[in-house]
Structures are given as structure tokens and as C-alpha cells.
mmCIF file with all atom_site columns, C-alpha atoms in Angstrom:
data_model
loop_
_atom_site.group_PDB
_atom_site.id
_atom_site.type_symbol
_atom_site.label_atom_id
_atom_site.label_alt_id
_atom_site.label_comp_id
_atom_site.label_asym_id
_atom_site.label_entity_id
_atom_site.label_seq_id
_atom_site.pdbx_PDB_ins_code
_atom_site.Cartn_x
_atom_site.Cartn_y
_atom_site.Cartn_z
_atom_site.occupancy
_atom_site.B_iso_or_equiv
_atom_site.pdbx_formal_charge
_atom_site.auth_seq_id
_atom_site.auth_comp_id
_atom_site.auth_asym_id
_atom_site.auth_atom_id
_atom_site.pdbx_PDB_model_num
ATOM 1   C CA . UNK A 1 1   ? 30.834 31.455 -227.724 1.00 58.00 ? 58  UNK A CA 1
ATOM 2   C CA . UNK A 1 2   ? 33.176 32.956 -230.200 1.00 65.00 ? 59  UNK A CA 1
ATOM 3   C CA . UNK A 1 3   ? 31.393 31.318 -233.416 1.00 75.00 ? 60  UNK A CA 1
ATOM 4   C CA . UNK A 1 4   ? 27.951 32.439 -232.190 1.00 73.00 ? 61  UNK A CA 1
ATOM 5   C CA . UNK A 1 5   ? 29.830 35.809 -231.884 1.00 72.00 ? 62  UNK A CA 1
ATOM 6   C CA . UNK A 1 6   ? 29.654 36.546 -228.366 1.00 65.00 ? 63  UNK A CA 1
ATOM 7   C CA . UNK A 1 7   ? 33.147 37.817 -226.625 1.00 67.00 ? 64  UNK A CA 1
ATOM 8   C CA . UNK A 1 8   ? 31.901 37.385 -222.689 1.00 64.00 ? 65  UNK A CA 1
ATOM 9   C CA . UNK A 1 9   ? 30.553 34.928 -220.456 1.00 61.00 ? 66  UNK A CA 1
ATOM 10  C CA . UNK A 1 10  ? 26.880 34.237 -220.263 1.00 63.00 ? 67  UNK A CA 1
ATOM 11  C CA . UNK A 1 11  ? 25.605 32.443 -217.089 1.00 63.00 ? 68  UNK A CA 1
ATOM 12  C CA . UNK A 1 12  ? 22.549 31.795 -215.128 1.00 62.00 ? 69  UNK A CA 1
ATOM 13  C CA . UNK A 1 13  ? 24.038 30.584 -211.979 1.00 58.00 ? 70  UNK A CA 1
ATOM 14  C CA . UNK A 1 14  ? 22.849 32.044 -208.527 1.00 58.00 ? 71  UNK A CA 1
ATOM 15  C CA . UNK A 1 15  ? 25.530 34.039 -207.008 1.00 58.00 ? 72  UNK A CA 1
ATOM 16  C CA . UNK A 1 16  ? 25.211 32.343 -203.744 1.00 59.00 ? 73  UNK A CA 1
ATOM 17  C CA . UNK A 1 17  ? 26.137 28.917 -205.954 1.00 62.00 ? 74  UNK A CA 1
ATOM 18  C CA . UNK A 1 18  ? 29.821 28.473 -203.965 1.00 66.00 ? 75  UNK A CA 1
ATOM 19  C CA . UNK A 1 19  ? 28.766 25.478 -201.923 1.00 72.00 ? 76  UNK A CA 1
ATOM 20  C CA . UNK A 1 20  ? 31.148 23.533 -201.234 1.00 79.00 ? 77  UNK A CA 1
ATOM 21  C CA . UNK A 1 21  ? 33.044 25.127 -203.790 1.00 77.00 ? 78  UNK A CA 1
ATOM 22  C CA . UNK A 1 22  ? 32.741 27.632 -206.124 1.00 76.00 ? 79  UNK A CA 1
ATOM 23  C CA . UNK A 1 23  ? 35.243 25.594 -208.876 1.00 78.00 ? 80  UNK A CA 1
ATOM 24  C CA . UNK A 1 24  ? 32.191 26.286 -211.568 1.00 77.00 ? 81  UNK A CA 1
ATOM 25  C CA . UNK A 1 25  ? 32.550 29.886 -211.578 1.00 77.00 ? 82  UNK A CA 1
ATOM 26  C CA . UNK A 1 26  ? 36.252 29.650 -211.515 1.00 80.00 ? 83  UNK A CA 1
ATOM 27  C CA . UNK A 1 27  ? 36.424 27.534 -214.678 1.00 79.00 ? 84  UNK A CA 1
ATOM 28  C CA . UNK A 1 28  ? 33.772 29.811 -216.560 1.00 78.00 ? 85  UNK A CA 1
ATOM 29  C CA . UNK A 1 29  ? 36.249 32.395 -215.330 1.00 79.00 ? 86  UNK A CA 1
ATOM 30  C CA . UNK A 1 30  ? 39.542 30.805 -216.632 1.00 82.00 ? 87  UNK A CA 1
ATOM 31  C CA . UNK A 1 31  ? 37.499 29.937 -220.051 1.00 79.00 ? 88  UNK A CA 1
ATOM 32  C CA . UNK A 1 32  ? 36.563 33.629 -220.285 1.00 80.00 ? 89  UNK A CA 1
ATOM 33  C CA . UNK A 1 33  ? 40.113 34.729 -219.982 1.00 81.00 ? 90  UNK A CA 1
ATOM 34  C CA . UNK A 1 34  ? 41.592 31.379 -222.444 1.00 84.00 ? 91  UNK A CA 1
ATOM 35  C CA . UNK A 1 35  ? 38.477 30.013 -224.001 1.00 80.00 ? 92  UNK A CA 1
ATOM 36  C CA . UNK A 1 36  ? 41.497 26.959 -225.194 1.00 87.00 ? 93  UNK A CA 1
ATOM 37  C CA . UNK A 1 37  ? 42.051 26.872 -220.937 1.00 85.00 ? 94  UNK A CA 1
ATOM 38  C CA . UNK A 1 38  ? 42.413 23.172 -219.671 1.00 89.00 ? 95  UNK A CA 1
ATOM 39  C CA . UNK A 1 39  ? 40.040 22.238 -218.009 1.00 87.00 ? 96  UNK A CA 1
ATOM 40  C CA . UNK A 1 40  ? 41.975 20.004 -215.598 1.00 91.00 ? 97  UNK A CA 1
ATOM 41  C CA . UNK A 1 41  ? 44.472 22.204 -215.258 1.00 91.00 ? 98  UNK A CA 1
ATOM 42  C CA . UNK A 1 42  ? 41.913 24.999 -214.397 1.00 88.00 ? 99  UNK A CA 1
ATOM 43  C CA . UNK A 1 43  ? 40.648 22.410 -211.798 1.00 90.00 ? 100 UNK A CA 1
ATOM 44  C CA . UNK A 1 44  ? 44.114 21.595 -210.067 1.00 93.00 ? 101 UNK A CA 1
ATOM 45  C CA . UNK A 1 45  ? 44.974 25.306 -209.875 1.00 91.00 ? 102 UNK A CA 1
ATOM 46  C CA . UNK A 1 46  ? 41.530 26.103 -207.799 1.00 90.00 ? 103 UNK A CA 1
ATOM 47  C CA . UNK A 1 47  ? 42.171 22.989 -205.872 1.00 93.00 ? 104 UNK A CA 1
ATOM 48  C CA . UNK A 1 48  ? 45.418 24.103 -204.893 1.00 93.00 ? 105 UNK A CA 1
ATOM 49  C CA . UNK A 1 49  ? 44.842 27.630 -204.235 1.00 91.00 ? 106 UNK A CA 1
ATOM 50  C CA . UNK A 1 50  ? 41.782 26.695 -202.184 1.00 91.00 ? 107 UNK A CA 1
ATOM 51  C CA . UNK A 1 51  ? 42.809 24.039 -200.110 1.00 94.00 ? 108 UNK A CA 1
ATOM 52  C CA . UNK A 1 52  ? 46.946 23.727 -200.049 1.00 94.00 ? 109 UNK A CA 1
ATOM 53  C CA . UNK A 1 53  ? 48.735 20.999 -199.885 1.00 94.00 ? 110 UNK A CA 1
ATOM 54  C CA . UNK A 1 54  ? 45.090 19.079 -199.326 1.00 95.00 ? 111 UNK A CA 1
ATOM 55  C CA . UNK A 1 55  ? 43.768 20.365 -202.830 1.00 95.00 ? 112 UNK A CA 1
ATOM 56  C CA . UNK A 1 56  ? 44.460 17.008 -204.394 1.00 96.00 ? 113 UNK A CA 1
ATOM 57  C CA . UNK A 1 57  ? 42.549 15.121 -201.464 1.00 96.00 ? 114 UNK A CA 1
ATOM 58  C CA . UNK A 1 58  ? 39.791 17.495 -201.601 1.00 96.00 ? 115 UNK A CA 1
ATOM 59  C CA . UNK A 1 59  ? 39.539 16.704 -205.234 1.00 95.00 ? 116 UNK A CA 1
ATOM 60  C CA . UNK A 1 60  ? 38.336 13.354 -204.643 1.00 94.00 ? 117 UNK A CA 1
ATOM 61  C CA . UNK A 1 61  ? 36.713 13.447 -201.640 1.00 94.00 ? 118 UNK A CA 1
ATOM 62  C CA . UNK A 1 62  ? 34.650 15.896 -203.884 1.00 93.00 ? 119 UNK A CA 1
ATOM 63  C CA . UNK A 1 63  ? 34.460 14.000 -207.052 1.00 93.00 ? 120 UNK A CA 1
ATOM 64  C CA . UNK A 1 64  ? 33.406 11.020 -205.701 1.00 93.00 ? 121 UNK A CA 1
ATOM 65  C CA . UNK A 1 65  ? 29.817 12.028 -204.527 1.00 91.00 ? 122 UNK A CA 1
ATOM 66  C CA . UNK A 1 66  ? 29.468 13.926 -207.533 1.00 89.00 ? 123 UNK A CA 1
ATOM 67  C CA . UNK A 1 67  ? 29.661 10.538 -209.314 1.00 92.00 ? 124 UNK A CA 1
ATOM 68  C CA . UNK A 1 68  ? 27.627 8.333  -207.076 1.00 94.00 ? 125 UNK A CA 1
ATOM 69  C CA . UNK A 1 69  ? 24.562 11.092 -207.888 1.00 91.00 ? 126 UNK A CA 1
ATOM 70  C CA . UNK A 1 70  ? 22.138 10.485 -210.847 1.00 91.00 ? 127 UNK A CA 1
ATOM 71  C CA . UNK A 1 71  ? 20.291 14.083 -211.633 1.00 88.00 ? 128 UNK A CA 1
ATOM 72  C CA . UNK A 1 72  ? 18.245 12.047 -213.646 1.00 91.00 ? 129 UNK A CA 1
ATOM 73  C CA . UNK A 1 73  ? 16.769 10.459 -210.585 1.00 91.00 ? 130 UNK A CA 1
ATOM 74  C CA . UNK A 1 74  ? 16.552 13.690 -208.755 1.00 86.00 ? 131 UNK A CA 1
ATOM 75  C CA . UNK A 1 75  ? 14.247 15.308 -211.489 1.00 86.00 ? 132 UNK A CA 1
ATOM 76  C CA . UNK A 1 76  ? 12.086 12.042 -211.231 1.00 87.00 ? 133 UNK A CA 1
ATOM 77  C CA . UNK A 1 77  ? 13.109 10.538 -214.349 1.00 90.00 ? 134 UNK A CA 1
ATOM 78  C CA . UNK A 1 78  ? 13.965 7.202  -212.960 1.00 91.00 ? 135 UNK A CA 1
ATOM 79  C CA . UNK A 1 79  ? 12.143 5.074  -210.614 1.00 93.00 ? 136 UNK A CA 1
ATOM 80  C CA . UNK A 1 80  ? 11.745 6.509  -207.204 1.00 91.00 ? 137 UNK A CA 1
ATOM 81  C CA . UNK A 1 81  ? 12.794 3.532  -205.218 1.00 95.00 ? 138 UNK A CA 1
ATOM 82  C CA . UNK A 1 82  ? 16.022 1.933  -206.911 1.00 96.00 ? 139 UNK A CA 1
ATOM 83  C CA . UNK A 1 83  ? 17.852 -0.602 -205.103 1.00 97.00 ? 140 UNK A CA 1
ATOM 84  C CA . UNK A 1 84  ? 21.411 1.150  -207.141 1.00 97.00 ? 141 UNK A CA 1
ATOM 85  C CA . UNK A 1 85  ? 20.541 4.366  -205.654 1.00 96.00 ? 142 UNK A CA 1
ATOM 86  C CA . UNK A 1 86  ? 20.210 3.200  -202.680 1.00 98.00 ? 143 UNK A CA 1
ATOM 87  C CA . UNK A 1 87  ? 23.768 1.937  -202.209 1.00 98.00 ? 144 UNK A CA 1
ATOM 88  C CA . UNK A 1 88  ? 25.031 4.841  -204.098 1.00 97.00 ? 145 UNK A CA 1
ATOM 89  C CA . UNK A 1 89  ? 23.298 6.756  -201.529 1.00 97.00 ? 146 UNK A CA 1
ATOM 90  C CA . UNK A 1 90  ? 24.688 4.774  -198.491 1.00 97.00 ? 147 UNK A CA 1
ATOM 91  C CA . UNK A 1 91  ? 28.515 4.807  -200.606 1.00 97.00 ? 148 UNK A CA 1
ATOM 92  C CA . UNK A 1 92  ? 28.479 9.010  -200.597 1.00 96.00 ? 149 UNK A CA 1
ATOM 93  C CA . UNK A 1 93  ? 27.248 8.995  -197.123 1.00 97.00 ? 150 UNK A CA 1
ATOM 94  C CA . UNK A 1 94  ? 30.105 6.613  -195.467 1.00 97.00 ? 151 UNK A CA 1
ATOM 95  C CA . UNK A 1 95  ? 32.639 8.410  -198.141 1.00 97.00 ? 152 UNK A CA 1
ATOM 96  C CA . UNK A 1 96  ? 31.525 12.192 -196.729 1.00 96.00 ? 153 UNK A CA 1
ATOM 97  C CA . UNK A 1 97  ? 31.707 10.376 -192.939 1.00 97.00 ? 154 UNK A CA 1
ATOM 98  C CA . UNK A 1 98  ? 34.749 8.878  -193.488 1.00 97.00 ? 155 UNK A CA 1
ATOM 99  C CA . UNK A 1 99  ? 36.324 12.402 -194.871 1.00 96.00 ? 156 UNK A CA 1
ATOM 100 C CA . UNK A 1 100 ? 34.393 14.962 -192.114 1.00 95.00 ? 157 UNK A CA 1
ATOM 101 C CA . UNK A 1 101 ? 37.444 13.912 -189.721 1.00 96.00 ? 158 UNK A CA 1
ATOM 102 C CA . UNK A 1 102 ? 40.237 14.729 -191.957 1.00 96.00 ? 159 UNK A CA 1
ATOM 103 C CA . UNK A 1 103 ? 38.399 18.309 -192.224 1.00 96.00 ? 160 UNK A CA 1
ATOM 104 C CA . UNK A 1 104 ? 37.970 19.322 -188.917 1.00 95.00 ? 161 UNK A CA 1
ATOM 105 C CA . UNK A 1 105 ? 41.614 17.718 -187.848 1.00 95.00 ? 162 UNK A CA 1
ATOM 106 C CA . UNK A 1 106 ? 42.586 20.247 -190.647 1.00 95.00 ? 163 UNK A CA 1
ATOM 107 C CA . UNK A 1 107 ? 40.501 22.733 -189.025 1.00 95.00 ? 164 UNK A CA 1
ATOM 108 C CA . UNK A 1 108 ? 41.908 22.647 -185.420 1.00 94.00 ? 165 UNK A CA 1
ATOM 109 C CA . UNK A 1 109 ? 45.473 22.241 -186.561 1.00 94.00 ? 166 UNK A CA 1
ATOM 110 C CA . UNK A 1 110 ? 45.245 25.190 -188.710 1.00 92.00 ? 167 UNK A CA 1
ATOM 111 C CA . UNK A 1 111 ? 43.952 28.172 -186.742 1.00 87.00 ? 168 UNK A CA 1
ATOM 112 C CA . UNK A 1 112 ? 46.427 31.008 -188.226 1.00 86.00 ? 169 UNK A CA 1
ATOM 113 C CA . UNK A 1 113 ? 46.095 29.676 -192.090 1.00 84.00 ? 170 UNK A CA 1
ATOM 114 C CA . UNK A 1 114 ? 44.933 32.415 -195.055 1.00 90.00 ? 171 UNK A CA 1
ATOM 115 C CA . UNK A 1 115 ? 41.524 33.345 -193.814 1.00 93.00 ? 172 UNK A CA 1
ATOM 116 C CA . UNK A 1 116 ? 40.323 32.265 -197.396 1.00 91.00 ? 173 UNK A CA 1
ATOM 117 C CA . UNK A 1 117 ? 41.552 28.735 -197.220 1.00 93.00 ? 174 UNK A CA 1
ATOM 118 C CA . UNK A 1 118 ? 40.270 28.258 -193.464 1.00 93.00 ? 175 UNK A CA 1
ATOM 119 C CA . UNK A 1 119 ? 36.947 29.342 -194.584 1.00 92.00 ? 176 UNK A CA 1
ATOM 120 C CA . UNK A 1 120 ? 37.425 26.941 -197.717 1.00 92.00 ? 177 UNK A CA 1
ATOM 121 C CA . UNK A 1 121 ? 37.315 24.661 -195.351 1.00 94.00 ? 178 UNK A CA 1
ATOM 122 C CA . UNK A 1 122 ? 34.947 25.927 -192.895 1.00 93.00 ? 179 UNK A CA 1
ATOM 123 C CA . UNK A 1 123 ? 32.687 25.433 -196.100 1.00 92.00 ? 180 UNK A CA 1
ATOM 124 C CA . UNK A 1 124 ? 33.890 21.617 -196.710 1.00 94.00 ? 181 UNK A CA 1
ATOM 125 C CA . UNK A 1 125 ? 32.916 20.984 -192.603 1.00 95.00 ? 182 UNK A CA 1
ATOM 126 C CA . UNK A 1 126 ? 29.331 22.337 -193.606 1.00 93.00 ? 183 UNK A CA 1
ATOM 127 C CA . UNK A 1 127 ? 28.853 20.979 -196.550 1.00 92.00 ? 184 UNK A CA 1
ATOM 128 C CA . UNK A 1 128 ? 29.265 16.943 -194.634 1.00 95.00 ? 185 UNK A CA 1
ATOM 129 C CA . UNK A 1 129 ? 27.134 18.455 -191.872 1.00 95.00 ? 186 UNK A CA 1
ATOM 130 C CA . UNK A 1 130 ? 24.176 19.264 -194.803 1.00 94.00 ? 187 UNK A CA 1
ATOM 131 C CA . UNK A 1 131 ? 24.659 16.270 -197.027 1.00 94.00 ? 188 UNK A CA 1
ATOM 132 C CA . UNK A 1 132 ? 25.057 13.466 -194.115 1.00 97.00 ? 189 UNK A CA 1
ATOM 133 C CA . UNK A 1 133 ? 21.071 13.863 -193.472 1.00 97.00 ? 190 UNK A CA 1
ATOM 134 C CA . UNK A 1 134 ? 20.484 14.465 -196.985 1.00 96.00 ? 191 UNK A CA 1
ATOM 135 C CA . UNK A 1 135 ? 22.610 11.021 -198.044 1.00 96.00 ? 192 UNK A CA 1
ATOM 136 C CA . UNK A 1 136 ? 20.139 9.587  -195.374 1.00 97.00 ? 193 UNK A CA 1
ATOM 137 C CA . UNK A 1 137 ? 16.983 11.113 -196.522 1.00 96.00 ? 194 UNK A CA 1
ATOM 138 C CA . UNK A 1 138 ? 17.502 9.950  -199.921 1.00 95.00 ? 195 UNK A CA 1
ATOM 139 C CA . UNK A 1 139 ? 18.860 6.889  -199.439 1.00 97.00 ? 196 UNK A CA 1
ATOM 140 C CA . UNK A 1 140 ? 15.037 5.880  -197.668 1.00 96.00 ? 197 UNK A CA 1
ATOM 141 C CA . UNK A 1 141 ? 13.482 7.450  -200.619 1.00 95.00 ? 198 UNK A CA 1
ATOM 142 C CA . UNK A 1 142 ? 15.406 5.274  -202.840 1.00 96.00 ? 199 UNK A CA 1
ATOM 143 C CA . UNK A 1 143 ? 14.313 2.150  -200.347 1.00 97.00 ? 200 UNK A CA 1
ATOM 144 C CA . UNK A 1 144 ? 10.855 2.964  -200.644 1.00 95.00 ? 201 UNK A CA 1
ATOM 145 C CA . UNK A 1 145 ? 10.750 4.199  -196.664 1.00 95.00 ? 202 UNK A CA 1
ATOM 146 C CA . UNK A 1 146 ? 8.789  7.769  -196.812 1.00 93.00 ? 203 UNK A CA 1
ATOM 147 C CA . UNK A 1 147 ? 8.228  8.031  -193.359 1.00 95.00 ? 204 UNK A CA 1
ATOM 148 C CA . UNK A 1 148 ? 12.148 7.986  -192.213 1.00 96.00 ? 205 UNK A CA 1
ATOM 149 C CA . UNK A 1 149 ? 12.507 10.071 -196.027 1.00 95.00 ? 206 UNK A CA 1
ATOM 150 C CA . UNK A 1 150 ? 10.220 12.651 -193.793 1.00 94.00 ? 207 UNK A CA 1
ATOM 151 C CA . UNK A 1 151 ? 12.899 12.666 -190.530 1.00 96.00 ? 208 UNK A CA 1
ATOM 152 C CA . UNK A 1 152 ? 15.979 12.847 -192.175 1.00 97.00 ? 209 UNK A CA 1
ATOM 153 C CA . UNK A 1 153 ? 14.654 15.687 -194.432 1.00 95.00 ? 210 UNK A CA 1
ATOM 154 C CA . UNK A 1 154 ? 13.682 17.690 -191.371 1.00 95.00 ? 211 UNK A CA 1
ATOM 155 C CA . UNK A 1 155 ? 16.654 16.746 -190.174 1.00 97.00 ? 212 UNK A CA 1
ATOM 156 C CA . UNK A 1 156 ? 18.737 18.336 -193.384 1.00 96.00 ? 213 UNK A CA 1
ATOM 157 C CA . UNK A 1 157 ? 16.583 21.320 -193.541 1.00 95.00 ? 214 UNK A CA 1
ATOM 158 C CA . UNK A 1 158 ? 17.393 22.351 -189.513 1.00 96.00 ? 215 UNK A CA 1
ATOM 159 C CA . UNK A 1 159 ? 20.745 22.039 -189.905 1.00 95.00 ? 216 UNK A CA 1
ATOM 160 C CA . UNK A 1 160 ? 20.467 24.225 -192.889 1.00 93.00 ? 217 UNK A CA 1
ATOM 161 C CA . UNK A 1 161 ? 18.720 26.833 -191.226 1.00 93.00 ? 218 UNK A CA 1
ATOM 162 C CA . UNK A 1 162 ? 20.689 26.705 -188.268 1.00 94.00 ? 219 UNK A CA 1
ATOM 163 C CA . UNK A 1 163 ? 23.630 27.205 -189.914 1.00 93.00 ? 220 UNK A CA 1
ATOM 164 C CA . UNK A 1 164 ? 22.286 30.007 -192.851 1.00 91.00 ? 221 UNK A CA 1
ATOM 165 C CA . UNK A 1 165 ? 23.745 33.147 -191.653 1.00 92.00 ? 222 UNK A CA 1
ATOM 166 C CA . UNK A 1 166 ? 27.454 31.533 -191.389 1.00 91.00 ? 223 UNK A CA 1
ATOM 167 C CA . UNK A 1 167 ? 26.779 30.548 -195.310 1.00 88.00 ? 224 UNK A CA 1
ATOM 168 C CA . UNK A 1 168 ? 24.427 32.465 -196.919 1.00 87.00 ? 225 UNK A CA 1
ATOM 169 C CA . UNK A 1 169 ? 27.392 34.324 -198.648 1.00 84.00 ? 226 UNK A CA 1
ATOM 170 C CA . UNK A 1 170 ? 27.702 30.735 -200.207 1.00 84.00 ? 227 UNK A CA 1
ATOM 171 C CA . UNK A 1 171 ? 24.638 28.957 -200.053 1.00 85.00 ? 228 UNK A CA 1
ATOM 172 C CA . UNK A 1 172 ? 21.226 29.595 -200.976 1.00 84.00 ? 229 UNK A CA 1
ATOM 173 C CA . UNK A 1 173 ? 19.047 27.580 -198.468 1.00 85.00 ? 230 UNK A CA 1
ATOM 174 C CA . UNK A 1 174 ? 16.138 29.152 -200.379 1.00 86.00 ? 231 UNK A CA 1
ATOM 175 C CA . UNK A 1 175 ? 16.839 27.529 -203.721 1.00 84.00 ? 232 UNK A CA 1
ATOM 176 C CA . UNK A 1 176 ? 18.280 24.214 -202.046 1.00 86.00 ? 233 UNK A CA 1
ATOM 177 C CA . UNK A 1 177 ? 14.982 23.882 -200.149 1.00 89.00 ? 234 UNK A CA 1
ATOM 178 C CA . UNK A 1 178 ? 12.569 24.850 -203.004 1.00 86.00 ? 235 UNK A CA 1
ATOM 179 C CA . UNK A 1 179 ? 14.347 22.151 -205.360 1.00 83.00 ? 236 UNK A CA 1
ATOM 180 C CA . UNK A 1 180 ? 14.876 19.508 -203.456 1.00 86.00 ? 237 UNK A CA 1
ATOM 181 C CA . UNK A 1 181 ? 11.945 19.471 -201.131 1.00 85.00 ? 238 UNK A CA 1
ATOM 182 C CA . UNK A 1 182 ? 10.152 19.001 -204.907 1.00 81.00 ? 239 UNK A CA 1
ATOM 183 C CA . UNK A 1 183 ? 12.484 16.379 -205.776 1.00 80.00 ? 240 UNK A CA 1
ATOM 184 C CA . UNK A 1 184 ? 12.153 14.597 -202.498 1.00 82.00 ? 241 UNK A CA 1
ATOM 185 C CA . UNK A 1 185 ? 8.058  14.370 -202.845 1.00 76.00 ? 242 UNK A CA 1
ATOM 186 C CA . UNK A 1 186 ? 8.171  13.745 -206.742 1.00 70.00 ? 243 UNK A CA 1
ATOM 187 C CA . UNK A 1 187 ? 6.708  10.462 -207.655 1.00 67.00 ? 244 UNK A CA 1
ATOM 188 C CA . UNK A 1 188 ? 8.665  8.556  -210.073 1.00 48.00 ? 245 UNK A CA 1
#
């Protein structure tokens, strides 16, 4: 930003954008203070402070439905059923499953913890209760199957509602409805 002779940040991300974490804002911030800031670094450090001694495990649990998801299939640029998003679907489902567990054993084992890092996690136990439906939902649009696409769609936009006033200081169900339900009935 420096070279195009600008001296701030510059960002058009929704404020409620801190679902399941808000480690985007946090780098911008970090770059705005070092623009030279490493980047990994930045991301341990928010890791840590965010989640303890479970920062690294978050991490991955994290990254790894980050890269089993293909935006350009969500925008419709790719085939709408895809036999590889499928299973990539069906992988970041049993990954999120197979993690819920070690969030809500952290949950009840933890009662007195910072009140930021329980409700770090609080976040974490929501965001597997959104994106288990949603894994599901997508996963039968990827198979072809519209009418259980349909179900499990409901079926990620009640829990979302249902749980909207515990997140809307971090979620925007709004936004989250108004793309996706487009990307869910966009023919490829």
C-alpha cells in the first residue's frame, strides 16, 4: 500500500466477518502496524492467544476445510455435480465431526478460562454445528441429489437462525444466507 502511497488499511470486510475466527482482521491488523509482519508468525500468535495451549490444534482443524473448499465451485464456475467435490465435501464433514468432541470436552473442562478464549471456543462449537448440514447440503449438490440439497439446507439455515442472537456479534446470517442460498441454486 506504501508504493500506491497509502499509509492505512483499506478493507471491505463486514464487521460481523469473525466466524469462526476473526484471524483475517488480525493479520490486516499486524500488516498495518509491520507491513514486513510474518505472516505465519502473525497466524501462530492469534492462534495462541485465542485458543491456548490448543492454538496449534485449532490451526489445523481449521486449515484443513479451508483446503478441501474450491470458491471456484461455489461461484458456479465448475460443474455443479463433481464427483471430487463430493468427497472433499464428505472429507471436511467427518474432519469437523471428528474435531466437534475435542471442542466441547474443552468446553466443559474449562468453565473458569479468560472469557475471550471460552467464547473462542464457544464460536469453534458453532461453527461445526453450522457447517455439519452445510458439508451435507453440498456434498448432495455436488452428487447431483437436489432434493436432499433442499433438507440439509433448511437444515443449515435453522440452526443458523436459532442460534443468531448468541453470534450475531460474529456472524452475519444475513450475508451467509443471501450468498450461499445463490450459490446453492446456481446452475453450473
Amino acid at each position: 500500500m506504501s508504493e500506491a502511497g497509502l499509509n492505512g488499511m483499506v478493507s471491505c470486510q463486514t464487521q460481523r466477518n469473525f466466524c469462526p475466527s476473526p484471524i483475517a482482521v488480525n493479520t490486516m491488523a499486524d500488516a498495518l502496524w509491520n507491513r514486513n509482519a510474518d505472516d505465519d508468525a502473525c497466524l501462530s500468535r492469534h492462534y495462541q492467544n485465542a485458543y491456548g495451549s490448543m492454538g496449534p490444534q485449532v490451526r489445523a482443524y481449521l486449515e484443513t476445510p479451508s483446503a478441501l473448499m474450491d470458491s471456484a465451485y461455489l461461484r458456479g464456475e465448475m460443474p455443479r455435480v463433481s464427483e471430487d467435490m463430493r468427497h472433499r465435501f464428505e472429507q471436511a464433514e467427518a474432519h469437523i465431526r471428528a474435531f466437534q468432541p475435542i471442542v466441547e470436552d474443552w468446553l466443559m473442562h474449562h468453565p473458569e478460562e479468560i472469557p475471550a478464549r471460552r467464547r473462542s471456543f464457544e464460536i469453534l462449537q458453532m461453527h461445526a454445528s453450522l457447517w455439519l448440514p452445510l458439508c451435507k447440503a453440498l456434498r448432495a449438490r455436488a452428487a447431483g441429489n437436489v432434493e436432499e440439497m433442499e433438507v440439509y439446507w433448511q437444515e443449515t439455515l435453522a440452526y443458523a437462525q436459532k442460534a443468531e442472537k448468541a453470534f450475531q456479534d460474529v456472524f452475519d446470517l444475513s450475508m451467509f444466507r443471501s450468498v450461499l442460498e445463490e450459490s446453492m441454486r446456481r446452475e453450473a
